mmCIF file of C-alpha atoms in Angstrom:
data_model
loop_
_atom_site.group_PDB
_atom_site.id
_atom_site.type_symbol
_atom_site.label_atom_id
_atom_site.label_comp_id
_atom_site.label_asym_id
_atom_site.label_seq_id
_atom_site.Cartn_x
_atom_site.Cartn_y
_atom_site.Cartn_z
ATOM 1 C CA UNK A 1 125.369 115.375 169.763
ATOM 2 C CA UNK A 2 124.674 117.624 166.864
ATOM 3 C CA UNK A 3 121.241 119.401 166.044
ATOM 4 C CA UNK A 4 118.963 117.323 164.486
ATOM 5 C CA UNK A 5 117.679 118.038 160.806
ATOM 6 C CA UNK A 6 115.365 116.626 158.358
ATOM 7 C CA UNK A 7 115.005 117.443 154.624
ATOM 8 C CA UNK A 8 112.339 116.386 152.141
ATOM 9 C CA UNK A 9 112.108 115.706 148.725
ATOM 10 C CA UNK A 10 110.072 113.917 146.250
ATOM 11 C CA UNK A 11 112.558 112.036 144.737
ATOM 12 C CA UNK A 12 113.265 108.282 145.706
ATOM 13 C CA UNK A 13 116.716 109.107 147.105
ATOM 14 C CA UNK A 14 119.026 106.948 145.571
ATOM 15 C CA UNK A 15 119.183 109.084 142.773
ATOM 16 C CA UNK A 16 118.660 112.231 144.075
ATOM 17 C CA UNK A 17 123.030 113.118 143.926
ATOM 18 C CA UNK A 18 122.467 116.501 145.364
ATOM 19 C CA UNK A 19 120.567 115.582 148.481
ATOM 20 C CA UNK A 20 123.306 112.869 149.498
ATOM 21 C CA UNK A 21 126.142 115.590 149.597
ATOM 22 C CA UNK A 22 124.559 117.763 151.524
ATOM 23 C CA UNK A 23 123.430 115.227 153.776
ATOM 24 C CA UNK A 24 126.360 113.456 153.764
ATOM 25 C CA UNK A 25 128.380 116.554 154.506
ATOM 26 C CA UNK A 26 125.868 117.744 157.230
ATOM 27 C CA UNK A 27 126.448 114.294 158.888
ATOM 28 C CA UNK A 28 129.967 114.596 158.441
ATOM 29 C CA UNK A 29 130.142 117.695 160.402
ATOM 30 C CA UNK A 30 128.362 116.128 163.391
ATOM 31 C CA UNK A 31 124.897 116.836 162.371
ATOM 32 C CA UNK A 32 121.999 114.257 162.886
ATOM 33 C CA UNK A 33 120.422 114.187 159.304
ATOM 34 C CA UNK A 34 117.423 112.389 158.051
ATOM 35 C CA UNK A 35 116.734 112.538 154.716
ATOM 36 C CA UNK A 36 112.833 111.639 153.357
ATOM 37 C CA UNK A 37 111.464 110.717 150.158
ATOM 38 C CA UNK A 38 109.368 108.501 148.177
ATOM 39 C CA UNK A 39 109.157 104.657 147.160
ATOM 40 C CA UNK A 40 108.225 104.307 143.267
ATOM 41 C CA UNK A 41 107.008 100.921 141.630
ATOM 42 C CA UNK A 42 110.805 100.597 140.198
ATOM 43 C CA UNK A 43 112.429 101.820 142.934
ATOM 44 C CA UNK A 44 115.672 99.831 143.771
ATOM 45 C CA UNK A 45 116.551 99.233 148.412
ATOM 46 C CA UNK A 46 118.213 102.171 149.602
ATOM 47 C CA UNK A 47 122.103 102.294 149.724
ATOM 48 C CA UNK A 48 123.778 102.510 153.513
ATOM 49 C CA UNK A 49 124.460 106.241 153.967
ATOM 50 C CA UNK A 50 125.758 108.147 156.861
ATOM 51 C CA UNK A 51 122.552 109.252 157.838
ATOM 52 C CA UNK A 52 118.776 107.973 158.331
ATOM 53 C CA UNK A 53 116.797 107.462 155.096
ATOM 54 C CA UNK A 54 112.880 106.543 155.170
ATOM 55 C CA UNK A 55 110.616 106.661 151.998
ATOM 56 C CA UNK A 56 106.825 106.842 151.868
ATOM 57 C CA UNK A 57 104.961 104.597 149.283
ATOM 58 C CA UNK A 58 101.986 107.064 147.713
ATOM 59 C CA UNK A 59 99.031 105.949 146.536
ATOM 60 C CA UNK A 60 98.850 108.918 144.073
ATOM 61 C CA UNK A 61 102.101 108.898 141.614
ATOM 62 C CA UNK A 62 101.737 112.301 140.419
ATOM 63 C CA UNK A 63 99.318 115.602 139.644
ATOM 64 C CA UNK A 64 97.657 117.668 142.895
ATOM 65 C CA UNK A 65 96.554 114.178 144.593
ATOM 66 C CA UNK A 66 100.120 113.143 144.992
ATOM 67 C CA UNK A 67 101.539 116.389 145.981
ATOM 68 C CA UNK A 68 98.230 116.451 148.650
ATOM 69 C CA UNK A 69 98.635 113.311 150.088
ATOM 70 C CA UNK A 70 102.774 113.577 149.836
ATOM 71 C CA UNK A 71 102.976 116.681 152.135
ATOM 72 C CA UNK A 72 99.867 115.065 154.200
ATOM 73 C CA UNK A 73 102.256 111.955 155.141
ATOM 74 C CA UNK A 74 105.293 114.328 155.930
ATOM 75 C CA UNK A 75 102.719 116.186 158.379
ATOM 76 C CA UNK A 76 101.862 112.759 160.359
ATOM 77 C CA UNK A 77 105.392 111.394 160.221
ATOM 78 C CA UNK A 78 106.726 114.829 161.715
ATOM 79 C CA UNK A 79 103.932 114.280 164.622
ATOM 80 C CA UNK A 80 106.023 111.515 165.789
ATOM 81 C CA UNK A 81 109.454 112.239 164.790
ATOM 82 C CA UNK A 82 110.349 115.851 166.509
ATOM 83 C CA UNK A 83 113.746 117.459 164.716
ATOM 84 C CA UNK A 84 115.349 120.871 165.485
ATOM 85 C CA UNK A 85 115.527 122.186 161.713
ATOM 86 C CA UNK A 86 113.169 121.305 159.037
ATOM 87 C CA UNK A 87 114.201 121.382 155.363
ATOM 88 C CA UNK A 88 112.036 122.250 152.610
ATOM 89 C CA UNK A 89 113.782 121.456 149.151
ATOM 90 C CA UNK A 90 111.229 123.350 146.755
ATOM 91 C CA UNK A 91 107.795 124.212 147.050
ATOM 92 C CA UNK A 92 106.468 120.380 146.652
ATOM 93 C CA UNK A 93 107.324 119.457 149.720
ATOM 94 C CA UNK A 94 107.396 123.267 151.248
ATOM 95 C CA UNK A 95 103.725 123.259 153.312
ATOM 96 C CA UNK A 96 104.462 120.334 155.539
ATOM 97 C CA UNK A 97 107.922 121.868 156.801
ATOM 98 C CA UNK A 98 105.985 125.113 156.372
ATOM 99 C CA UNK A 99 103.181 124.380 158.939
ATOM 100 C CA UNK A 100 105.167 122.054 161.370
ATOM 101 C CA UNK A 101 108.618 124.135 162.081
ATOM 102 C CA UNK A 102 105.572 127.233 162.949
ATOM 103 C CA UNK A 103 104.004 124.832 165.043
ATOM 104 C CA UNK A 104 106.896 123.347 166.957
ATOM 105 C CA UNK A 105 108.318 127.062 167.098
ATOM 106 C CA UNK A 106 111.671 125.289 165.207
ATOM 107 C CA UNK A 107 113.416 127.237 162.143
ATOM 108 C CA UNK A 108 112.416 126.234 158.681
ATOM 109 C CA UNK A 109 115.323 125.990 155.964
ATOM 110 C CA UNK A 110 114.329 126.355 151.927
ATOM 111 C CA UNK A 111 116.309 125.079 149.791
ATOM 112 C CA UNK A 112 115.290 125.881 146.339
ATOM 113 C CA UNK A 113 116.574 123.925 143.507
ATOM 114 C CA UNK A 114 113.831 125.005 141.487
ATOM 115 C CA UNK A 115 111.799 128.000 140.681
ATOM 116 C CA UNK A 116 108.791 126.312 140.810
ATOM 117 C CA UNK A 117 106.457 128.873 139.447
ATOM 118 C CA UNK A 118 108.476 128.565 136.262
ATOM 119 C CA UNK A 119 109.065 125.258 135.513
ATOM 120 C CA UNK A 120 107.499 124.351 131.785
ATOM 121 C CA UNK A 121 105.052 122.126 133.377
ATOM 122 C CA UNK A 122 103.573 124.737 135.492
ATOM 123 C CA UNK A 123 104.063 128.464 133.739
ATOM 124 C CA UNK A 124 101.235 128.248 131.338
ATOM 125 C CA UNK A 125 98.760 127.124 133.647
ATOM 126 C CA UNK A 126 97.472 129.984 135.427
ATOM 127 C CA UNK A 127 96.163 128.570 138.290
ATOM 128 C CA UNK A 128 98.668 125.680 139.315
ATOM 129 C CA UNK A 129 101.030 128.674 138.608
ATOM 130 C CA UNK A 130 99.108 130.565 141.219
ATOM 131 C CA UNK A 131 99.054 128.243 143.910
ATOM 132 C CA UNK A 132 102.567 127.112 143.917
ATOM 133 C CA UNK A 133 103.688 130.850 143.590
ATOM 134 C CA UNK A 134 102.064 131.415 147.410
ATOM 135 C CA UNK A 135 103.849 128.188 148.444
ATOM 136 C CA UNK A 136 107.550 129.657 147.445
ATOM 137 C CA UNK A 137 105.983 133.066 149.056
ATOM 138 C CA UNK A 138 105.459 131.284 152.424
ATOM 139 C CA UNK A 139 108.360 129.470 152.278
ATOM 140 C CA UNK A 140 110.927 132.493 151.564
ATOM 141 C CA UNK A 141 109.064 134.388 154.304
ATOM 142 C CA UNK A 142 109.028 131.615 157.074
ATOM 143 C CA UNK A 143 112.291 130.628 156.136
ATOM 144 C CA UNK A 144 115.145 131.585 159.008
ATOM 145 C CA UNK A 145 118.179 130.381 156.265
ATOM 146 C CA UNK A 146 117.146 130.169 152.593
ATOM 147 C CA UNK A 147 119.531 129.071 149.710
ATOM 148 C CA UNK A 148 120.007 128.271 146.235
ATOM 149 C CA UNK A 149 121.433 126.887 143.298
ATOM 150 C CA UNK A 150 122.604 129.813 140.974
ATOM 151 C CA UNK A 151 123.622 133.534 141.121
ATOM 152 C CA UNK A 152 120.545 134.398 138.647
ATOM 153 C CA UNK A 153 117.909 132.574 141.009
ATOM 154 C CA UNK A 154 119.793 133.842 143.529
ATOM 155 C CA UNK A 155 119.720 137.446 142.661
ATOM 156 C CA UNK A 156 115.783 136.753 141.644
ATOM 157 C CA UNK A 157 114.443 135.754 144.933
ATOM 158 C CA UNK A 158 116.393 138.335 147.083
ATOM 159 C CA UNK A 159 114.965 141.588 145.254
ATOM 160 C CA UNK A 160 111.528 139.791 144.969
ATOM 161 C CA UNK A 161 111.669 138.517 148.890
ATOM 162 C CA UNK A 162 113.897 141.008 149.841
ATOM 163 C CA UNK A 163 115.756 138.726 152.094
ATOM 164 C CA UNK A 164 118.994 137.638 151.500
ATOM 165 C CA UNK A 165 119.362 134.054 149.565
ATOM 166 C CA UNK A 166 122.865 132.456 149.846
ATOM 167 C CA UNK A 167 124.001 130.283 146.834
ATOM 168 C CA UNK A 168 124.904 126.792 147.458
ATOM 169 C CA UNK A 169 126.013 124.981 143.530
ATOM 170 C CA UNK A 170 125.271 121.423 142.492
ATOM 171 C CA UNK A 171 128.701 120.283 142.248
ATOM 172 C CA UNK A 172 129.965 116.912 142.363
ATOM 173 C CA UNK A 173 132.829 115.994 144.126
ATOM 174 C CA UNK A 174 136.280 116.682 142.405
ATOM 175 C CA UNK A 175 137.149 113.546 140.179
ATOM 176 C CA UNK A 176 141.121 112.899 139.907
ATOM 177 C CA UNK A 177 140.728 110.066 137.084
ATOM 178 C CA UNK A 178 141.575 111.207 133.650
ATOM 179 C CA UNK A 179 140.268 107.840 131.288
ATOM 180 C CA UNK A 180 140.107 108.328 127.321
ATOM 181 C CA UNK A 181 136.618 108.285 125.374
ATOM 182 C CA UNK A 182 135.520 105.141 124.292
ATOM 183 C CA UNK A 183 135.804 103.250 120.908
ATOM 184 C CA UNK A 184 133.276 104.063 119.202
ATOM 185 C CA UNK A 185 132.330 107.577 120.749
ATOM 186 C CA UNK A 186 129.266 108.326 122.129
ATOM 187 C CA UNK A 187 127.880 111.598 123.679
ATOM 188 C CA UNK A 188 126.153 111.114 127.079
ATOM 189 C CA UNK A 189 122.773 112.467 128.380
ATOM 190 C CA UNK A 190 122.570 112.537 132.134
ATOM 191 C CA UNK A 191 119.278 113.567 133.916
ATOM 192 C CA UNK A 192 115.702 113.407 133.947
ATOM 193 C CA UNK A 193 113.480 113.125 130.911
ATOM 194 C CA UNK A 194 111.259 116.033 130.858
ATOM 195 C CA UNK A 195 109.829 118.443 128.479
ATOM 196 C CA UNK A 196 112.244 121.225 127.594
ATOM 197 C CA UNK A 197 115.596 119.228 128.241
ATOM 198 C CA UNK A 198 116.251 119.239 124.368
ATOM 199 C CA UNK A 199 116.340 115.763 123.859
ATOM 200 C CA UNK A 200 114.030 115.677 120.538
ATOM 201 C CA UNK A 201 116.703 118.097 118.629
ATOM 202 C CA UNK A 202 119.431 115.914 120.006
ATOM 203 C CA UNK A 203 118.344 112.466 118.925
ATOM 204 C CA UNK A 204 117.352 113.963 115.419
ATOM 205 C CA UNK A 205 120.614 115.850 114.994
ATOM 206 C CA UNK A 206 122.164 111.914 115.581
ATOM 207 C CA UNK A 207 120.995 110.999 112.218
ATOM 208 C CA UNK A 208 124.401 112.765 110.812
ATOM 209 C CA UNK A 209 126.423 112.242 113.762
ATOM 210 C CA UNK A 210 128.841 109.280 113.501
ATOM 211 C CA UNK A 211 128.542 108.658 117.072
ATOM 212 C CA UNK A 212 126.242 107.151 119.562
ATOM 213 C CA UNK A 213 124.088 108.915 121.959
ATOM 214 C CA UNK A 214 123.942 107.248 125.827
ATOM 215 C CA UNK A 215 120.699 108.566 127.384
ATOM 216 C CA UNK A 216 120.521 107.852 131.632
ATOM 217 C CA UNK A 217 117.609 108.890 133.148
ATOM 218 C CA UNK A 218 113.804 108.446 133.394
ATOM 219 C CA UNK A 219 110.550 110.514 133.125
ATOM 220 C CA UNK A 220 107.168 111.045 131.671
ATOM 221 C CA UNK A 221 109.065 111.821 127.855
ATOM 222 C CA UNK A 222 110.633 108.180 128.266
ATOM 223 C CA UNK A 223 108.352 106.525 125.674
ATOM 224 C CA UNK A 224 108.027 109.190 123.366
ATOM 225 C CA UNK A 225 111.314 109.762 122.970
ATOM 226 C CA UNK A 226 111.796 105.945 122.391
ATOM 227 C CA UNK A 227 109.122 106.315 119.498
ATOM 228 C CA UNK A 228 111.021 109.082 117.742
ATOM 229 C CA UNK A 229 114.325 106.946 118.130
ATOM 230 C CA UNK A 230 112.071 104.319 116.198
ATOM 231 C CA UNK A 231 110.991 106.252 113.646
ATOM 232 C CA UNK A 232 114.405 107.569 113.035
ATOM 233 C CA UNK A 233 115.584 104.223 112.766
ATOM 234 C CA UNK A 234 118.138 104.867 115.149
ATOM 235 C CA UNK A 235 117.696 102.348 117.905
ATOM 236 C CA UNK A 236 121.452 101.129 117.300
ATOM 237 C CA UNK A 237 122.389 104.811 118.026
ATOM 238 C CA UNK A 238 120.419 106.267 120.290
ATOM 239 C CA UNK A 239 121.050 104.026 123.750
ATOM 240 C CA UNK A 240 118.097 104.491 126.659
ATOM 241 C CA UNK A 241 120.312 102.831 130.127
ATOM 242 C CA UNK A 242 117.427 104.331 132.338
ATOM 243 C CA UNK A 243 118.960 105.408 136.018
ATOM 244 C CA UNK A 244 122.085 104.446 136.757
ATOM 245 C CA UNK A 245 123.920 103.844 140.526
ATOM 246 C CA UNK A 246 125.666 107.157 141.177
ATOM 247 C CA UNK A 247 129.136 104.927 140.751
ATOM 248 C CA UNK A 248 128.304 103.418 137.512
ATOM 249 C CA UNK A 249 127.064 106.987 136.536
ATOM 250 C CA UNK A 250 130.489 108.608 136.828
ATOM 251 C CA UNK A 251 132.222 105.830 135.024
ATOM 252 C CA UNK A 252 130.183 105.168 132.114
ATOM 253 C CA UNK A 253 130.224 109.479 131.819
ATOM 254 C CA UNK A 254 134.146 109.691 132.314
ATOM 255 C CA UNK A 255 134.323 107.579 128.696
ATOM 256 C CA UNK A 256 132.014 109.646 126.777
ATOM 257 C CA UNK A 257 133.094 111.333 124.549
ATOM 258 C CA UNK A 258 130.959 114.650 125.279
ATOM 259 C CA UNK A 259 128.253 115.519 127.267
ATOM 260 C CA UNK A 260 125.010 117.072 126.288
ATOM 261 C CA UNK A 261 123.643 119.855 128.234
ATOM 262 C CA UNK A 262 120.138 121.692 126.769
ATOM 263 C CA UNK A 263 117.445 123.522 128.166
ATOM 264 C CA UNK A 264 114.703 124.844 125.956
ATOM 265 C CA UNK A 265 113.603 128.510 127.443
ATOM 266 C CA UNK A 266 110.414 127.598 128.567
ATOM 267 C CA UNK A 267 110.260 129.631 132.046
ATOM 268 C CA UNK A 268 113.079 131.332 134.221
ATOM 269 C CA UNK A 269 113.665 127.853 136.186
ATOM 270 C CA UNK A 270 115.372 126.571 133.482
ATOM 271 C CA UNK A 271 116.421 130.264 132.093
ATOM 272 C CA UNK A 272 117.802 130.727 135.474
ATOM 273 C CA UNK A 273 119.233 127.056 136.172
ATOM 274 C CA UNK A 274 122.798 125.347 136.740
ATOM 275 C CA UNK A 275 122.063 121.513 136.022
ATOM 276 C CA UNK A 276 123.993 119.105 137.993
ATOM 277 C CA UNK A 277 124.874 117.478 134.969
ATOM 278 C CA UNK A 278 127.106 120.767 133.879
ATOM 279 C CA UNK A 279 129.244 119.894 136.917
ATOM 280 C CA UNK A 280 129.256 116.283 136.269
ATOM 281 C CA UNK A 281 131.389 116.797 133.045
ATOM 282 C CA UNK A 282 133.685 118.717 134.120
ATOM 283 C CA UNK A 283 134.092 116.638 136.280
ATOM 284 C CA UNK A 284 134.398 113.654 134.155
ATOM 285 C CA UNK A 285 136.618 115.854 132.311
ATOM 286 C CA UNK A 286 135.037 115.751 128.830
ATOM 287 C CA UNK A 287 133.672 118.639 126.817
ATOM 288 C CA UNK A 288 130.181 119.735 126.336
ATOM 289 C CA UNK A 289 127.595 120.952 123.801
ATOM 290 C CA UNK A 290 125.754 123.403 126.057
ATOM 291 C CA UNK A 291 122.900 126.067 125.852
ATOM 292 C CA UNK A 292 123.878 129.567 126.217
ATOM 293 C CA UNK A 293 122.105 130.541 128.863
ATOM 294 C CA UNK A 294 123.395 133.031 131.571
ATOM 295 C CA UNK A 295 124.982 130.799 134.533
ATOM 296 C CA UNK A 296 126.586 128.680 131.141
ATOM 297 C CA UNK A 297 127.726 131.723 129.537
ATOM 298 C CA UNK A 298 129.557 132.967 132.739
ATOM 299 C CA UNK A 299 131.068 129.591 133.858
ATOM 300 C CA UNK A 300 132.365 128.966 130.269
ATOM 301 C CA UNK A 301 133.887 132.587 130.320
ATOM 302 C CA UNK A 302 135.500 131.492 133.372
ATOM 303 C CA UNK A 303 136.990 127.782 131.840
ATOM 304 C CA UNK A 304 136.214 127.344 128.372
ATOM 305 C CA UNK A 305 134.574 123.528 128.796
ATOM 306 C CA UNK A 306 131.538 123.986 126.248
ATOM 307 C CA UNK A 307 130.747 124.623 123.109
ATOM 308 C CA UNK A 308 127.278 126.655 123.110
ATOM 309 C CA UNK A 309 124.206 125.822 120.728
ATOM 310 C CA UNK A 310 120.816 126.259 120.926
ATOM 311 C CA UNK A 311 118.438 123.737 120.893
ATOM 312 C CA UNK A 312 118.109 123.164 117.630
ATOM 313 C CA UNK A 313 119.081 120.332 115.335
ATOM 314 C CA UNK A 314 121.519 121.990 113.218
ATOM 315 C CA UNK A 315 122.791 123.724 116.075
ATOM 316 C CA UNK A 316 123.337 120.493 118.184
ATOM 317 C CA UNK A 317 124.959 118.901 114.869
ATOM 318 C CA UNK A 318 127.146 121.352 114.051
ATOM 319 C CA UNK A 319 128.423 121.167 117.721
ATOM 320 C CA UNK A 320 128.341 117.427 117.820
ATOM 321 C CA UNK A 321 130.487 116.959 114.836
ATOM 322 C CA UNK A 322 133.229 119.837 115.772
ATOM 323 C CA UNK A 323 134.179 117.961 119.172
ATOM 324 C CA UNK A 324 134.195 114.916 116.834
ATOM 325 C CA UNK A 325 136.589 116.010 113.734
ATOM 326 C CA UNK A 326 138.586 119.281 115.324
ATOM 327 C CA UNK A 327 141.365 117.571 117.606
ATOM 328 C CA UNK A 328 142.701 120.853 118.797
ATOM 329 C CA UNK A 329 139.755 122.254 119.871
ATOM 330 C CA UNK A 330 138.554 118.961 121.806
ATOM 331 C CA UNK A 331 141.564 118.826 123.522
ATOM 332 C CA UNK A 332 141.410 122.175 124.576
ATOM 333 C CA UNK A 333 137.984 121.698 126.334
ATOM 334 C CA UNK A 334 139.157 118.515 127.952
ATOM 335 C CA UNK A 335 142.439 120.319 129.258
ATOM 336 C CA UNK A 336 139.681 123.027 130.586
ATOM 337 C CA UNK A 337 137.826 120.455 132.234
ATOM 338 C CA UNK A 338 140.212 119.218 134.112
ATOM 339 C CA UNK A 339 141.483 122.672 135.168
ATOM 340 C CA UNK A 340 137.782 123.930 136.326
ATOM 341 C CA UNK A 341 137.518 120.599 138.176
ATOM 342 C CA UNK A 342 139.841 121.442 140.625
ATOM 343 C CA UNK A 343 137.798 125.017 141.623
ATOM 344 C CA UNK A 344 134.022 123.394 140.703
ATOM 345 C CA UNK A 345 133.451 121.043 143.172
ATOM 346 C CA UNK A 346 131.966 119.940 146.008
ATOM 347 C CA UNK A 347 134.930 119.985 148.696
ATOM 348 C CA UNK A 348 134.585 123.639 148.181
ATOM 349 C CA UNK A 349 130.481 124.121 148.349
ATOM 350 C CA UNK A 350 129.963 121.871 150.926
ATOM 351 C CA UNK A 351 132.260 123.894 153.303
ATOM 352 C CA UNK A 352 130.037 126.948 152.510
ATOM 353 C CA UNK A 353 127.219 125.063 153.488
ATOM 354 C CA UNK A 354 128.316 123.825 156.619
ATOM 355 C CA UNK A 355 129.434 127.335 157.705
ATOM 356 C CA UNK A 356 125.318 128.034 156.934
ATOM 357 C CA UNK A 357 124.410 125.544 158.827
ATOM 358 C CA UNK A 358 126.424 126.628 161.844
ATOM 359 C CA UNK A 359 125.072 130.325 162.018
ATOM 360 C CA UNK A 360 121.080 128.650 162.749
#
């Protein structure tokens, strides 16, 4: 039998797409994966995967006394459930894999989707700032295989850590359906509903958009996002479908018209990202309005599959209503998209991380 390896996350796992490839690949390759999260009030049962899920149920939903008690539940559970590699996926659930892999004398892996010192909600306050900067410090040092998610995070951590820091993509698996947008069109929003995702300019650019906006996805911006869509008067526009299975995902996003794909540059997390959701429409195979930051810039150098804007409501308009009224340019993107889907994909990252995974 394989080695035995558990990752964390604070996620409730059905969602969490990223986390169920690489687990699902790790399994695949003979692996014995378990995969740990949390249990929310709306959380749906878990799906049957090909390896062992268990969520915890929290009494804190969020701030330090979840993230406390969170990492103290890990550090029990592991007292009872030995593994041979422990998986930190960012610095949230970093101290318990942290403290037990050094006290089993097992290697650590960090997987860092995140830079979590920079995220919006944490780089203008100082001290939260400061704490979870020592967390990612421990965790690059204790760290036997770290990896992550783009070639400017990537870059980042190795000259700060000087270590090296391979680069493992969020990329979906390759699609081979090729359906038409919908009538009427609508552009989709995929992802969670945070602060800096540049969802106010978006709804407010739909007021001269003829076109619907399909937004799938929760978080803390939920209802006030909902309230601006009210004020607008643009609740027959502007479509909230909350989360979605990961099947009915890719087929309600595969008849979009477009996707939308803005960060606000509120921190090098999301300076330095590559979103899932980038991925998931090429994948889909429709065009995109993205932000022009540098991972965006270099993949749409490679296959032209986005047009860039900032997130701003003219910006997001003007974009909008191009991959509405200029056929020729649309169907450039879309032919684009369905080229880059072939080389962006998951049948091609997973295989990297596997070979990772078989150096430890």
């Amino acid at each position: 039998m394989g080695k035995s390896i558990v990752f964390t996350v604070t996620t409730d796992l059905n969602h969490d797409q990223r986390m169920r490839r690489i687990a699902g690949t790790l399994a695949a390759a003979g692996y014995q994966v378990t995969l740990l999260g949390r249990q929310l009030p709306a959380s749906t049962p878990l799906e049957e995967q090909p390896f062992k899920q268990h969520r915890f149920t929290c009494f804190f939903l969020k701030g330090p006394g979840f993230y406390l008690e969170y990492n103290l539940r890990l550090l029990f559970w592991f007292m009872r459930h030995p593994f041979d590699l422990y998986g930190a996926i960012d610095a949230d659930t970093a101290l318990a894999g942290i403290f037990t892999s050094w006290w089993r004398r097992k290697p650590l892996v960090y997987d860092a989707h995140e830079f979590f010192q920079e995220l919006p909600e944490v780089v203008h306050r100082p001290l939260v700032r400061k704490l979870w900067a020592w967390v990612e410090d421990l965790a690059f040092k204790r760290a036997t295989l770290a990896y992550t998610v783009s070639v400017s995070l990537q870059e980042y951590f190795q000259q700060k850590y000087q270590r090296p820091v391979a680069l493992i993509r969020n990329m979906p698996l390759r699609q081979t359906a090729h359906s038409k947008p919908k009538t009427p069109p609508f552009f989709i929003y995929q992802g969670s509903l945070n602060v800096g995702r540049g969802l106010e300019c978006t709804i407010e650019a739909m007021q001269h958009v003829p076109a619907q906006l399909v937004i799938c996805g929760e978080g803390p911006l939920k209802a006030q996002l909902q309230n601006l869509t009210y004020r607008l008067g643009l609740e027959q526009k502007v479509l909230f479908k909350g989360n979605l299975a990961p099947a009915a995902l890719v087929q309600l996003t595969a008849s979009a018209l477009g996707g939308v794909m803005l960060l606000e540059k509120m921190g090098l997390s999301y300076y330095y990202s590559l979103a899932n959701k980038f991925f998931d429409y090429v994948q889909a195979g429709i065009p995109q309005v993205c932000v022009p930051f540098p991972e965006y810039r270099l993949l749409n150098a490679q296959y032209e599959v986005a047009l860039m804007a900032q997130p701003q409501v003219q910006d997001v308009q003007d974009a909008m209503l191009k991959l509405l009224q200029d056929a020729e340019l649309y169907g450039r993107l879309r032919e684009n998209c369905l080229l880059a889907r072939q080389e962006w994909c998951w049948e091609k990252e997973g295989q990297r991380l596997v070979e990772l995974y078989n150096k430890l």
